[in-house]
Coordinates of C-alpha atoms in Angstrom, one line a residue:
Chain A
X1 CA 0.0 0.0 0.0
X2 CA 1.0 3.6 -0.4
X3 CA 3.2 4.6 2.5
X4 CA 1.3 7.9 3.2
X5 CA 0.2 8.2 6.9
X6 CA -3.3 6.9 7.4
X7 CA -5.8 9.7 8.2
X8 CA -9.1 9.7 10.0
X9 CA -10.7 11.4 7.0
X10 CA -12.8 9.2 4.7
X11 CA -10.9 7.7 1.7
X12 CA -13.2 9.5 -0.7
X13 CA -15.5 12.4 0.2
X14 CA -17.8 14.3 -2.2
X15 CA -19.3 17.6 -1.0
X16 CA -22.2 19.0 -3.1
X17 CA -20.3 18.1 -6.3
X18 CA -21.9 19.2 -9.6
X19 CA -20.5 19.0 -13.1
X20 CA -22.2 20.8 -16.0
X21 CA -21.4 20.2 -19.7
X22 CA -22.6 23.3 -21.5
X23 CA -26.2 23.6 -20.2
X24 CA -26.5 19.9 -19.4
X25 CA -25.9 19.0 -15.7
X26 CA -24.1 15.6 -15.8
X27 CA -23.8 15.6 -12.0
X28 CA -26.0 17.6 -9.5
X29 CA -25.0 18.2 -5.9
X30 CA -23.8 14.8 -5.1
X31 CA -22.5 14.3 -1.5
X32 CA -21.2 11.0 -0.2
X33 CA -18.2 9.5 1.5
X34 CA -16.5 6.1 1.2
X35 CA -14.3 4.4 3.8
X36 CA -11.2 2.3 3.3
X37 CA -11.4 -1.5 3.0
X38 CA -14.8 -1.4 1.4
X39 CA -16.1 -2.0 -2.1
X40 CA -18.7 0.6 -3.1
X41 CA -20.8 0.1 -6.2
X42 CA -22.1 2.9 -8.4
X43 CA -25.3 1.9 -10.3
X44 CA -27.3 3.8 -12.8
X45 CA -28.5 3.7 -16.4
X46 CA -26.4 5.0 -19.2
X47 CA -25.9 8.7 -19.0
X48 CA -26.6 8.8 -15.3
X49 CA -23.2 10.4 -14.6
X50 CA -21.3 7.4 -13.2
X51 CA -18.2 7.9 -15.4
X52 CA -18.2 11.6 -14.9
X53 CA -18.2 11.1 -11.1
X54 CA -15.4 8.6 -11.4
X55 CA -13.4 11.1 -13.5
X56 CA -13.8 13.8 -11.0
X57 CA -12.7 11.5 -8.2
X58 CA -9.7 10.5 -10.3
X59 CA -8.8 14.2 -10.9
X60 CA -9.2 13.9 -14.6
X61 CA -11.8 16.7 -14.6
X62 CA -12.7 19.3 -12.1
X63 CA -16.2 19.7 -10.7
X64 CA -18.1 22.8 -11.8
X65 CA -18.9 23.3 -8.1
X66 CA -18.4 21.4 -4.9
X67 CA -15.4 19.6 -3.6
X68 CA -13.8 16.2 -4.0
X69 CA -11.6 15.1 -1.2
X70 CA -9.2 12.1 -1.1
X71 CA -8.2 11.3 2.4
X72 CA -9.1 14.9 3.4
X73 CA -7.1 16.5 0.5
X74 CA -8.7 18.3 -2.3
X75 CA -8.6 16.5 -5.6
X76 CA -8.2 18.5 -8.9
X77 CA -6.6 18.2 -12.3
X78 CA -3.5 20.0 -11.1
X79 CA -3.1 18.1 -7.9
X80 CA -0.3 15.7 -9.0
X81 CA 0.6 14.7 -5.5
X82 CA -2.8 12.9 -5.1
X83 CA -2.1 10.7 -8.1
X84 CA -0.1 8.5 -5.7
X85 CA -3.3 7.9 -3.8
X86 CA -5.6 6.9 -6.6
X87 CA -5.6 4.1 -9.2
X88 CA -8.0 4.2 -12.2
X89 CA -9.2 1.2 -14.2
X90 CA -11.0 2.6 -17.2
X91 CA -11.3 2.3 -20.9
X92 CA -10.6 6.0 -20.9
X93 CA -7.0 5.2 -20.0
X94 CA -6.0 2.9 -22.9
X95 CA -2.7 1.2 -23.6
X96 CA -0.5 1.4 -26.7
X97 CA -1.2 -1.8 -28.4
X98 CA 2.3 -2.1 -29.8
X99 CA 3.9 -2.4 -26.3
X100 CA 4.3 -5.5 -24.3
X101 CA 2.7 -6.0 -20.9
X102 CA 6.2 -5.6 -19.3
X103 CA 6.7 -2.3 -21.1
X104 CA 3.3 -1.0 -20.1
X105 CA 3.9 -1.8 -16.5
X106 CA 7.5 -0.4 -16.6
X107 CA 6.3 2.8 -18.2
X108 CA 3.7 3.2 -15.5
X109 CA 6.2 2.5 -12.7
X110 CA 8.6 5.1 -14.1
X111 CA 5.9 7.7 -14.5
X112 CA 4.7 7.0 -10.9
X113 CA 8.3 7.8 -9.9
X114 CA 9.0 4.4 -8.3
X115 CA 12.7 3.9 -7.5
X116 CA 14.5 1.2 -9.6
X117 CA 14.6 -1.4 -6.9
X118 CA 10.9 -1.0 -6.0
X119 CA 10.0 -1.0 -9.7
X120 CA 11.7 -4.3 -10.2
X121 CA 10.1 -5.8 -7.1
X122 CA 6.6 -4.5 -8.1
X123 CA 7.0 -5.9 -11.6
X124 CA 8.0 -9.2 -10.1
X125 CA 5.0 -9.0 -7.9
X126 CA 2.7 -8.3 -10.8
X127 CA 4.4 -11.3 -12.4
X128 CA 3.6 -13.2 -9.2
X129 CA 0.0 -12.9 -10.3
X130 CA -0.2 -16.1 -12.3
X131 CA -2.5 -14.6 -14.9
X132 CA 0.0 -11.9 -15.7
X133 CA 3.2 -13.9 -15.2
X134 CA 2.7 -15.8 -18.5
X135 CA 2.0 -12.7 -20.6
X136 CA 4.6 -10.2 -19.5
X137 CA 6.4 -10.4 -22.9
X138 CA 3.2 -10.5 -25.0
X139 CA 2.1 -7.4 -26.8
X140 CA -1.2 -5.8 -25.7
X141 CA -2.8 -6.4 -29.0
X142 CA -2.3 -10.1 -28.6
X143 CA -4.3 -10.3 -25.3
X144 CA -7.9 -11.2 -24.8
X145 CA -10.4 -8.8 -23.3
X146 CA -10.1 -10.5 -19.9
X147 CA -6.3 -10.5 -19.9
X148 CA -6.3 -6.8 -20.9
X149 CA -8.6 -6.0 -18.0
X150 CA -6.2 -7.8 -15.6
X151 CA -3.3 -5.7 -17.0
X152 CA -5.4 -2.6 -16.4
X153 CA -6.0 -3.5 -12.8
X154 CA -2.3 -4.5 -12.4
X155 CA -1.2 -1.2 -13.9
X156 CA -3.6 0.8 -11.6
X157 CA -2.3 -1.1 -8.6
X158 CA 1.3 -0.9 -9.4
X159 CA 2.0 2.1 -7.2
X160 CA -0.3 0.5 -4.5
X161 CA -2.8 3.3 -4.2
X162 CA -5.3 3.5 -1.3
X163 CA -8.2 4.3 -3.6
X164 CA -9.0 2.2 -6.6
X165 CA -11.6 3.4 -9.1
X166 CA -13.0 0.9 -11.7
X167 CA -15.3 1.9 -14.5
X168 CA -17.3 -1.2 -15.4
X169 CA -14.4 -3.6 -14.7
X170 CA -16.2 -6.8 -15.7
X171 CA -18.1 -5.6 -18.7
X172 CA -17.8 -8.0 -21.6
X173 CA -16.0 -10.7 -19.6
X174 CA -16.9 -14.3 -19.3
X175 CA -18.2 -15.6 -15.9
X176 CA -14.9 -17.3 -15.1
X177 CA -12.7 -14.2 -15.6
X178 CA -15.4 -12.1 -13.9
X179 CA -15.3 -14.2 -10.8
X180 CA -11.5 -14.2 -10.7
X181 CA -11.5 -10.4 -10.9
X182 CA -14.1 -10.3 -8.1
X183 CA -11.7 -12.4 -6.0
X184 CA -8.8 -10.0 -6.8
X185 CA -11.0 -7.0 -5.7
X186 CA -12.1 -8.7 -2.5
X187 CA -8.4 -9.4 -1.7
X188 CA -7.5 -5.7 -2.3
X189 CA -10.4 -4.5 -0.1
X190 CA -9.1 -6.8 2.7
X191 CA -5.7 -5.1 2.3
X192 CA -7.4 -1.8 3.1
X193 CA -8.0 -0.4 -0.4
X194 CA -11.1 1.7 -0.8
X195 CA -12.7 0.4 -4.1
X196 CA -15.3 2.3 -6.0
X197 CA -16.7 0.7 -9.1
X198 CA -19.4 1.5 -11.6
X199 CA -21.4 -1.4 -13.0
X200 CA -24.5 -2.3 -14.9
X201 CA -24.5 -5.8 -13.5
X202 CA -26.9 -5.9 -10.5
X203 CA -25.9 -9.3 -9.4
X204 CA -22.3 -8.2 -9.3
X205 CA -23.3 -5.2 -7.3
X206 CA -25.3 -7.3 -4.8
X207 CA -22.6 -10.0 -4.4
X208 CA -19.5 -7.9 -4.4
X209 CA -20.3 -4.4 -3.0
X210 CA -20.6 -3.5 0.7
X211 CA -22.4 -0.3 -0.3
X212 CA -24.3 0.6 -3.4
X213 CA -25.2 4.1 -4.6
X214 CA -27.8 4.6 -7.3
X215 CA -27.3 7.6 -9.6
X216 CA -30.1 8.8 -11.9
X217 CA -30.0 11.8 -14.1
X218 CA -26.9 13.1 -12.3
X219 CA -28.4 12.8 -8.8
X220 CA -27.7 10.4 -6.0
X221 CA -31.2 8.8 -5.5
X222 CA -30.6 5.8 -3.2
X223 CA -27.9 4.1 -1.1
X224 CA -28.0 0.5 0.1
X225 CA -25.9 -1.8 2.1
X226 CA -27.0 -5.1 0.5
X227 CA -25.2 -7.4 3.0
X228 CA -26.4 -5.7 6.2
X229 CA -29.9 -5.2 4.7
X230 CA -30.0 -8.9 3.6
X231 CA -30.9 -7.7 0.1
X232 CA -31.0 -10.3 -2.7
X233 CA -30.2 -9.6 -6.3
X234 CA -34.0 -9.8 -7.1
X235 CA -34.8 -7.2 -4.4
X236 CA -32.0 -4.9 -5.7
X237 CA -33.3 -5.3 -9.2
X238 CA -36.8 -4.4 -8.2
X239 CA -35.6 -1.4 -6.3
X240 CA -33.4 -0.3 -9.1
X241 CA -36.1 -0.5 -11.8
X242 CA -38.5 1.3 -9.5
X243 CA -36.1 4.2 -9.6
X244 CA -35.0 4.3 -13.2
X245 CA -38.4 3.3 -14.7
X246 CA -41.0 4.9 -12.5
X247 CA -44.5 3.8 -13.1
Chain B
X1 CA 16.9 13.3 -12.0
X2 CA 13.5 11.7 -11.9
X3 CA 12.3 14.1 -14.5
X4 CA 15.2 13.2 -16.8
X5 CA 14.6 9.5 -16.3
X6 CA 10.9 10.0 -17.1
X7 CA 11.5 12.0 -20.2
X8 CA 14.1 9.7 -21.5
X9 CA 11.8 6.7 -21.0
X10 CA 8.9 8.5 -22.7
X11 CA 11.2 9.2 -25.7
X12 CA 12.3 5.6 -25.8
X13 CA 8.6 4.4 -25.7
X14 CA 7.8 6.8 -28.5
X15 CA 10.6 5.4 -30.7
X16 CA 9.6 1.8 -29.8
X17 CA 6.1 2.5 -30.9
X18 CA 7.4 3.8 -34.2
X19 CA 9.8 0.9 -34.6
X20 CA 7.0 -1.6 -34.2
X21 CA 5.2 -0.2 -37.2
X22 CA 7.7 -1.3 -39.8
X23 CA 5.3 -0.9 -42.8
X24 CA 4.4 2.7 -41.8
X25 CA 8.1 3.4 -41.3
X26 CA 9.1 2.0 -44.6
X27 CA 6.3 3.9 -46.5
X28 CA 7.4 7.1 -44.7
X29 CA 11.0 6.7 -45.7
X30 CA 10.1 5.6 -49.3
X31 CA 7.9 8.6 -49.8
X32 CA 10.5 10.9 -48.4
X33 CA 13.0 9.7 -50.9
X34 CA 10.4 9.9 -53.7
X35 CA 9.6 13.5 -52.6
X36 CA 13.2 14.6 -52.7
X37 CA 14.0 12.9 -56.0
X38 CA 10.8 13.7 -58.0
X39 CA 10.3 17.2 -56.5
X40 CA 13.9 18.0 -57.4
X41 CA 13.4 17.0 -61.0
X42 CA 10.0 18.6 -61.4
X43 CA 10.7 21.7 -59.4
X44 CA 13.7 22.6 -61.6
X45 CA 13.4 23.6 -65.2
X46 CA 16.0 21.4 -67.0
X47 CA 17.1 22.6 -70.4
X48 CA 17.9 19.4 -72.3
X49 CA 17.8 18.2 -75.9
X50 CA 14.0 17.8 -75.6
X51 CA 13.8 21.7 -75.4
X52 CA 13.9 23.0 -78.9
X53 CA 14.8 26.6 -79.6
X54 CA 14.3 28.3 -82.9
X55 CA 17.2 30.4 -84.3
X56 CA 17.0 32.9 -87.2
X57 CA 20.2 34.7 -87.9
X58 CA 20.9 36.3 -91.3
X59 CA 24.6 36.4 -91.0
X60 CA 26.2 33.0 -91.3
X61 CA 29.2 33.5 -89.0
X62 CA 26.9 34.8 -86.2
X63 CA 24.5 31.9 -86.7
X64 CA 27.4 29.4 -86.1
X65 CA 28.5 31.2 -83.0
X66 CA 25.0 31.4 -81.6
X67 CA 24.2 27.8 -82.4
X68 CA 27.4 26.8 -80.4
X69 CA 26.4 29.0 -77.5
X70 CA 22.8 27.8 -77.4
X71 CA 23.8 24.1 -77.7
X72 CA 26.2 24.6 -74.8
X73 CA 23.0 25.1 -72.7
X74 CA 22.0 21.6 -73.7
X75 CA 19.1 22.5 -75.8
X76 CA 18.4 21.6 -79.5
X77 CA 18.6 24.4 -82.0
X78 CA 16.2 24.6 -85.0
X79 CA 17.3 27.1 -87.7
X80 CA 14.7 29.1 -89.6
X81 CA 15.0 31.2 -92.7
X82 CA 12.8 34.0 -91.5
X83 CA 11.5 35.2 -88.2
X84 CA 7.9 34.8 -89.5
X85 CA 8.5 31.1 -90.1
X86 CA 10.0 30.8 -86.7
X87 CA 7.1 32.5 -85.0
X88 CA 4.6 30.2 -86.8
X89 CA 6.6 27.2 -85.6
X90 CA 6.5 28.6 -82.0
X91 CA 2.7 29.1 -82.3
X92 CA 2.4 25.4 -83.4
X93 CA 4.5 24.4 -80.4
X94 CA 7.4 23.0 -82.4
X95 CA 9.8 25.3 -80.5
X96 CA 9.6 27.0 -77.1
X97 CA 11.1 30.3 -78.2
X98 CA 12.8 32.0 -81.1
X99 CA 16.0 34.0 -81.2
X100 CA 16.1 36.2 -84.2
X101 CA 18.9 38.6 -85.4
X102 CA 17.8 40.7 -88.4
X103 CA 20.3 42.9 -90.2
X104 CA 19.5 46.5 -90.7
X105 CA 20.2 49.8 -89.1
X106 CA 20.3 49.2 -86.3
X107 CA 20.7 45.4 -86.2
X108 CA 17.9 44.0 -84.2
X109 CA 18.2 41.1 -81.8
X110 CA 14.8 39.7 -80.8
X111 CA 13.8 37.1 -78.3
X112 CA 10.3 35.8 -79.0
X113 CA 8.7 33.8 -76.1
X114 CA 5.6 31.6 -76.6
X115 CA 3.8 33.2 -73.6
X116 CA 2.0 30.0 -72.8
X117 CA 3.9 29.3 -69.6
X118 CA 5.2 32.3 -67.7
X119 CA 7.6 30.4 -65.5
X120 CA 9.2 28.8 -68.6
X121 CA 9.4 32.1 -70.3
X122 CA 11.1 33.7 -67.3
X123 CA 13.6 30.9 -67.1
X124 CA 14.3 30.9 -70.9
X125 CA 14.8 34.6 -71.0
X126 CA 17.3 34.5 -68.1
X127 CA 19.2 31.5 -69.5
X128 CA 19.3 32.7 -73.1
X129 CA 20.4 36.2 -72.1
X130 CA 23.7 34.7 -71.1
X131 CA 24.2 32.6 -74.2
X132 CA 23.2 35.6 -76.4
X133 CA 25.6 37.8 -74.5
X134 CA 28.5 35.5 -75.2
X135 CA 27.6 35.2 -78.9
X136 CA 27.4 38.9 -79.3
X137 CA 30.6 39.4 -77.5
X138 CA 32.4 36.9 -79.8
X139 CA 30.9 38.7 -82.8
X140 CA 31.8 42.3 -81.7
X141 CA 35.0 42.3 -79.6
X142 CA 34.5 46.0 -78.9
X143 CA 31.2 45.1 -77.1
X144 CA 31.1 43.4 -73.7
X145 CA 27.8 42.2 -72.3
X146 CA 28.1 40.7 -68.8
X147 CA 25.5 39.0 -66.6
X148 CA 26.3 38.2 -63.0
X149 CA 26.5 35.6 -61.6
X150 CA 28.1 34.4 -64.9
X151 CA 26.6 30.9 -64.9
X152 CA 24.6 28.5 -62.8
X153 CA 25.7 24.9 -62.9
X154 CA 23.0 22.2 -62.7
X155 CA 24.4 21.2 -59.3
X156 CA 24.0 24.7 -58.0
X157 CA 20.4 24.8 -59.2
X158 CA 19.7 21.4 -57.6
X159 CA 21.3 22.5 -54.3
X160 CA 19.2 25.6 -54.3
X161 CA 16.0 23.6 -54.8
X162 CA 17.0 21.0 -52.3
X163 CA 17.5 23.6 -49.6
X164 CA 13.7 24.5 -49.8
X165 CA 12.7 20.9 -50.4
X166 CA 14.6 19.7 -47.3
X167 CA 12.8 22.4 -45.2
X168 CA 9.4 21.0 -46.4
X169 CA 10.5 17.4 -46.0
X170 CA 11.2 18.2 -42.3
X171 CA 7.9 20.0 -42.0
X172 CA 6.0 17.1 -43.5
X173 CA 7.7 14.4 -41.5
X174 CA 7.1 16.3 -38.3
X175 CA 3.4 16.7 -39.4
X176 CA 2.9 13.0 -40.1
X177 CA 5.1 11.4 -37.4
X178 CA 5.1 13.8 -34.5
X179 CA 1.9 15.8 -34.8
X180 CA -0.2 12.8 -35.7
X181 CA 1.2 10.9 -32.7
X182 CA 0.1 13.7 -30.4
X183 CA -3.4 14.0 -31.9
X184 CA -3.9 10.3 -31.8
X185 CA -3.0 10.3 -28.2
X186 CA -5.5 13.1 -27.6
X187 CA -8.3 11.4 -29.5
X188 CA -7.7 7.9 -28.2
X189 CA -7.2 9.3 -24.7
X190 CA -3.7 7.8 -24.3
X191 CA -2.7 11.1 -22.6
X192 CA -5.1 10.3 -19.8
X193 CA -2.9 7.3 -18.8
X194 CA 0.0 9.7 -18.5
X195 CA -2.0 12.4 -16.7
X196 CA -3.3 9.9 -14.1
X197 CA 0.3 9.7 -12.9
X198 CA 2.2 12.4 -10.9
X199 CA 4.8 12.7 -13.7
X200 CA 5.5 16.3 -14.7
X201 CA 4.0 17.4 -18.0
X202 CA 7.4 18.8 -18.9
X203 CA 8.7 15.2 -19.0
X204 CA 6.0 14.3 -21.5
X205 CA 6.5 17.4 -23.7
X206 CA 10.4 17.3 -23.7
X207 CA 10.5 13.5 -24.0
X208 CA 8.2 13.2 -26.9
X209 CA 9.5 16.2 -28.8
X210 CA 13.0 14.8 -28.4
X211 CA 11.7 11.4 -29.8
X212 CA 10.0 13.2 -32.6
X213 CA 13.2 15.1 -33.4
X214 CA 15.3 11.9 -33.4
X215 CA 12.7 10.3 -35.7
X216 CA 12.6 13.2 -38.1
X217 CA 16.4 13.6 -38.2
X218 CA 16.8 9.8 -38.8
X219 CA 14.3 9.9 -41.7
X220 CA 15.7 13.0 -43.2
X221 CA 19.3 11.6 -43.0
X222 CA 18.3 8.3 -44.6
X223 CA 16.3 10.1 -47.3
X224 CA 19.2 12.4 -48.1
X225 CA 21.6 9.4 -48.3
X226 CA 19.3 7.4 -50.6
X227 CA 18.3 10.5 -52.7
X228 CA 21.9 11.2 -53.6
X229 CA 22.1 8.0 -55.5
X230 CA 19.5 9.4 -57.9
X231 CA 20.0 13.2 -57.8
X232 CA 23.4 14.9 -57.3
X233 CA 23.6 18.0 -55.3
X234 CA 26.5 19.5 -53.4
X235 CA 26.7 18.9 -49.7
X236 CA 27.7 22.0 -47.7
X237 CA 31.4 22.4 -47.1
X238 CA 30.8 23.1 -43.4
X239 CA 28.8 20.3 -41.8
X240 CA 28.4 21.8 -38.4
X241 CA 26.3 24.8 -39.3
X242 CA 24.3 22.6 -41.6
X243 CA 23.5 20.1 -38.9
X244 CA 22.8 23.0 -36.5
X245 CA 20.3 24.7 -38.9
X246 CA 18.6 21.3 -39.6
X247 CA 18.4 20.6 -35.8
X248 CA 16.7 23.9 -35.2
X249 CA 14.3 23.4 -38.1
X250 CA 13.4 19.9 -36.8
X251 CA 12.8 21.3 -33.3
X252 CA 10.7 24.1 -34.7
X253 CA 8.6 21.7 -36.9
X254 CA 8.0 19.2 -34.1
X255 CA 7.0 21.9 -31.7
X256 CA 4.8 23.5 -34.3
X257 CA 2.7 20.4 -34.9
X258 CA 2.6 19.5 -31.2
X259 CA 0.9 22.9 -30.7
X260 CA -1.5 22.3 -33.6
X261 CA -2.3 18.8 -32.5
X262 CA -2.9 19.9 -28.9
X263 CA -5.1 22.8 -30.0
X264 CA -7.1 20.6 -32.4
X265 CA -7.3 17.3 -30.3
X266 CA -9.3 15.6 -33.0
X267 CA -7.7 13.8 -35.9
X268 CA -10.0 15.1 -38.6
X269 CA -9.7 18.6 -37.4
X270 CA -5.9 18.4 -37.1
X271 CA -5.6 17.0 -40.7
X272 CA -7.7 19.8 -42.1
X273 CA -5.8 22.5 -40.3
X274 CA -2.3 21.2 -40.7
X275 CA -2.5 20.1 -44.3
X276 CA -3.8 23.5 -45.3
X277 CA -1.1 25.2 -43.2
X278 CA 1.7 23.2 -44.8
X279 CA 0.6 24.5 -48.2
X280 CA 0.2 28.1 -47.1
X281 CA 3.6 27.9 -45.3
X282 CA 5.2 26.6 -48.5
X283 CA 3.9 29.5 -50.6
X284 CA 4.8 32.3 -48.2
X285 CA 8.2 30.9 -47.2
X286 CA 9.8 32.2 -50.4
X287 CA 10.6 28.8 -51.8
X288 CA 8.1 29.2 -54.7
X289 CA 7.9 33.0 -55.2
X290 CA 11.0 34.9 -54.1
X291 CA 10.3 37.1 -51.1
X292 CA 12.0 40.0 -52.8
X293 CA 9.2 40.2 -55.4
X294 CA 6.4 39.7 -53.0
X295 CA 3.9 42.5 -52.3
X296 CA 4.6 44.3 -49.0
X297 CA 1.7 42.6 -47.2
X298 CA 2.9 39.2 -48.3
X299 CA 6.4 40.0 -47.2
X300 CA 5.1 41.0 -43.8
X301 CA 3.1 37.8 -43.6
X302 CA 6.2 35.8 -44.5
X303 CA 8.1 37.4 -41.6
X304 CA 5.5 35.9 -39.3
X305 CA 5.8 32.4 -40.6
X306 CA 8.4 29.8 -39.3
X307 CA 9.2 28.4 -42.7
X308 CA 10.5 31.8 -44.0
X309 CA 13.4 31.6 -41.6
X310 CA 13.8 27.9 -42.2
X311 CA 14.1 28.2 -46.0
X312 CA 16.3 31.2 -45.8
X313 CA 18.8 29.7 -43.3
X314 CA 18.9 26.4 -45.2
X315 CA 19.7 28.1 -48.4
X316 CA 22.4 30.2 -46.8
X317 CA 24.1 27.2 -45.3
X318 CA 23.7 24.9 -48.3
X319 CA 24.7 27.4 -51.0
X320 CA 27.3 29.2 -49.0
X321 CA 26.5 32.4 -50.9
X322 CA 25.7 34.4 -47.7
X323 CA 26.2 33.7 -44.0
X324 CA 23.5 32.2 -41.9
X325 CA 21.7 35.1 -40.2
X326 CA 21.6 35.1 -36.4
X327 CA 18.0 36.4 -36.6
X328 CA 17.0 33.2 -38.4
X329 CA 18.3 31.0 -35.7
X330 CA 16.7 33.1 -33.0
X331 CA 13.4 33.1 -34.9
X332 CA 13.4 29.3 -35.2
X333 CA 14.2 28.8 -31.5
X334 CA 11.6 31.4 -30.6
X335 CA 8.9 29.6 -32.7
X336 CA 9.9 26.3 -31.2
X337 CA 9.7 27.5 -27.6
X338 CA 6.4 29.4 -28.2
X339 CA 4.8 26.3 -29.8
X340 CA 6.0 24.1 -26.9
X341 CA 4.5 26.6 -24.5
X342 CA 1.1 26.5 -26.3
X343 CA 1.1 22.7 -26.3
X344 CA 2.1 22.6 -22.7
X345 CA -0.7 24.9 -21.8
X346 CA -3.2 22.8 -23.7
X347 CA -2.2 19.7 -21.6
X348 CA -3.3 21.6 -18.5
X349 CA -6.6 22.6 -20.1
X350 CA -8.1 19.3 -19.0
X351 CA -7.8 15.8 -20.3
X352 CA -11.0 15.2 -22.2
X353 CA -11.4 16.8 -25.5
X354 CA -13.0 20.0 -24.2
X355 CA -16.0 21.5 -26.0
X356 CA -16.1 25.3 -26.3
X357 CA -18.9 25.4 -23.9
X358 CA -17.1 23.3 -21.3
X359 CA -14.1 25.5 -21.6
X360 CA -16.2 28.6 -21.2
X361 CA -17.9 27.1 -18.3
X362 CA -14.6 26.3 -16.6
X363 CA -13.5 29.8 -17.1
X364 CA -16.6 31.3 -15.6
X365 CA -16.6 28.9 -12.6

């Protein structure tokens, strides 16, 4: 994990965050906080504002109003120091297809400013992941979708951030790979990482997430804790559709 | 130290990406050679045996002298009995021009040009003037007609042309290899992967512009080496100033297209803007129309373009007729730094291709 001193502040905190594109409000006054060692799911139909919210937390775009805090520190496009705290797994951060997995991870390690010895150790660690070990010298354009997604997660975790953001991490993957990625995410959460993921898969949200937030038309409309509420996938589905498809 | 390591690694990655596209690399090199060879041949008006010039001289001795002088230019000479016949042949397109010397008081020496192609007419009148001057001088020792510079060898003409062609080859290579990499990274959002890291933007800018410079220099070097198998032109006597001028041009061109790519951010937009700019820059640089004969407003425009300084300094260093001006070097460095600053600023504008309204909204908020 990142060696920054643990703070009592929430891992992620959003205070009245809004984001407007032109005249279209993508996110309207969203406030929520997320703790470490938990997996939080962000549900919502297409265009609800999930990805925009993730980008603001990652510091890729600034909110039009409101504040995003990571461990009590203000996130923004220009806050390079907070990049050590956050890892992002998203199609919006693509790879160069011509590079090998090793080259992708090395580039990331150098850009993250990891010292040479740490870099070697982390690369070996990424190689310790059986799935990645066998493909370190393969080019990105030779990998399957599942393998590519694993490399995305490995890249985002290379600098051992305390916050991991995932934008639809299991979309388009077969059940076996999906389950394996769930196991990886649970293991990361156990190690204290705060995980925030967007998903369209209600079963995934119910099984994996400790907290679920539902976004609709840019607003946070409902929050659940499926495990403590004893909520099944069917109940979550029913609640979800009552929100996004009102009678 | 970290910044240096990051920028060197980014440059290495950039070169690796290019190396792993061997077909694109091969096509790029091939086209560069074709450009230098073909443009050199087409751009220069070569007077060879295929160019037929009519000659009508009433006095036999003068006719012999003039035929020798004209044939020395490499052209074919077609004799005519009267200037009327010669002009008719010119109208039919049998000859490109007619030189006529009619006896009388005074003796009249006429040069009839076809008037169909103004560039050809200009070139012919300039070249024939020298041949005619020599013939007249041989005929009348008391008369001396001199034109300076006395002659232009084909090598000198090719070197002169190559100086501007090299400047445009550098510009084109920077456009296709450096600018297009940047705009692809904007459009496909590769830059997001970089900007999600704490690495300094300066490492990205310097690293990738350095890689673009190495790439452009390598391609230009290889193209020059291959091109010289097909077209001969003199290499400058002094290598160091030549390499210096080329390095400055390569830096300026790479920075220029970095700024354009970062401002456009969309491939289609970039191609529209940059292709048009290359053409405009070519015309106002003085490589097609000499700056000396441009209208005042065109001359002012030329002073504000980077290629004007690039072509002028390249000609100076390759022909050796005048020293490389300090102001040209400063202008190229200034253009390069200004463009880098614009591109750098664009990187801080936000990662996603920003719409005008989004940018405006950011400003107001």
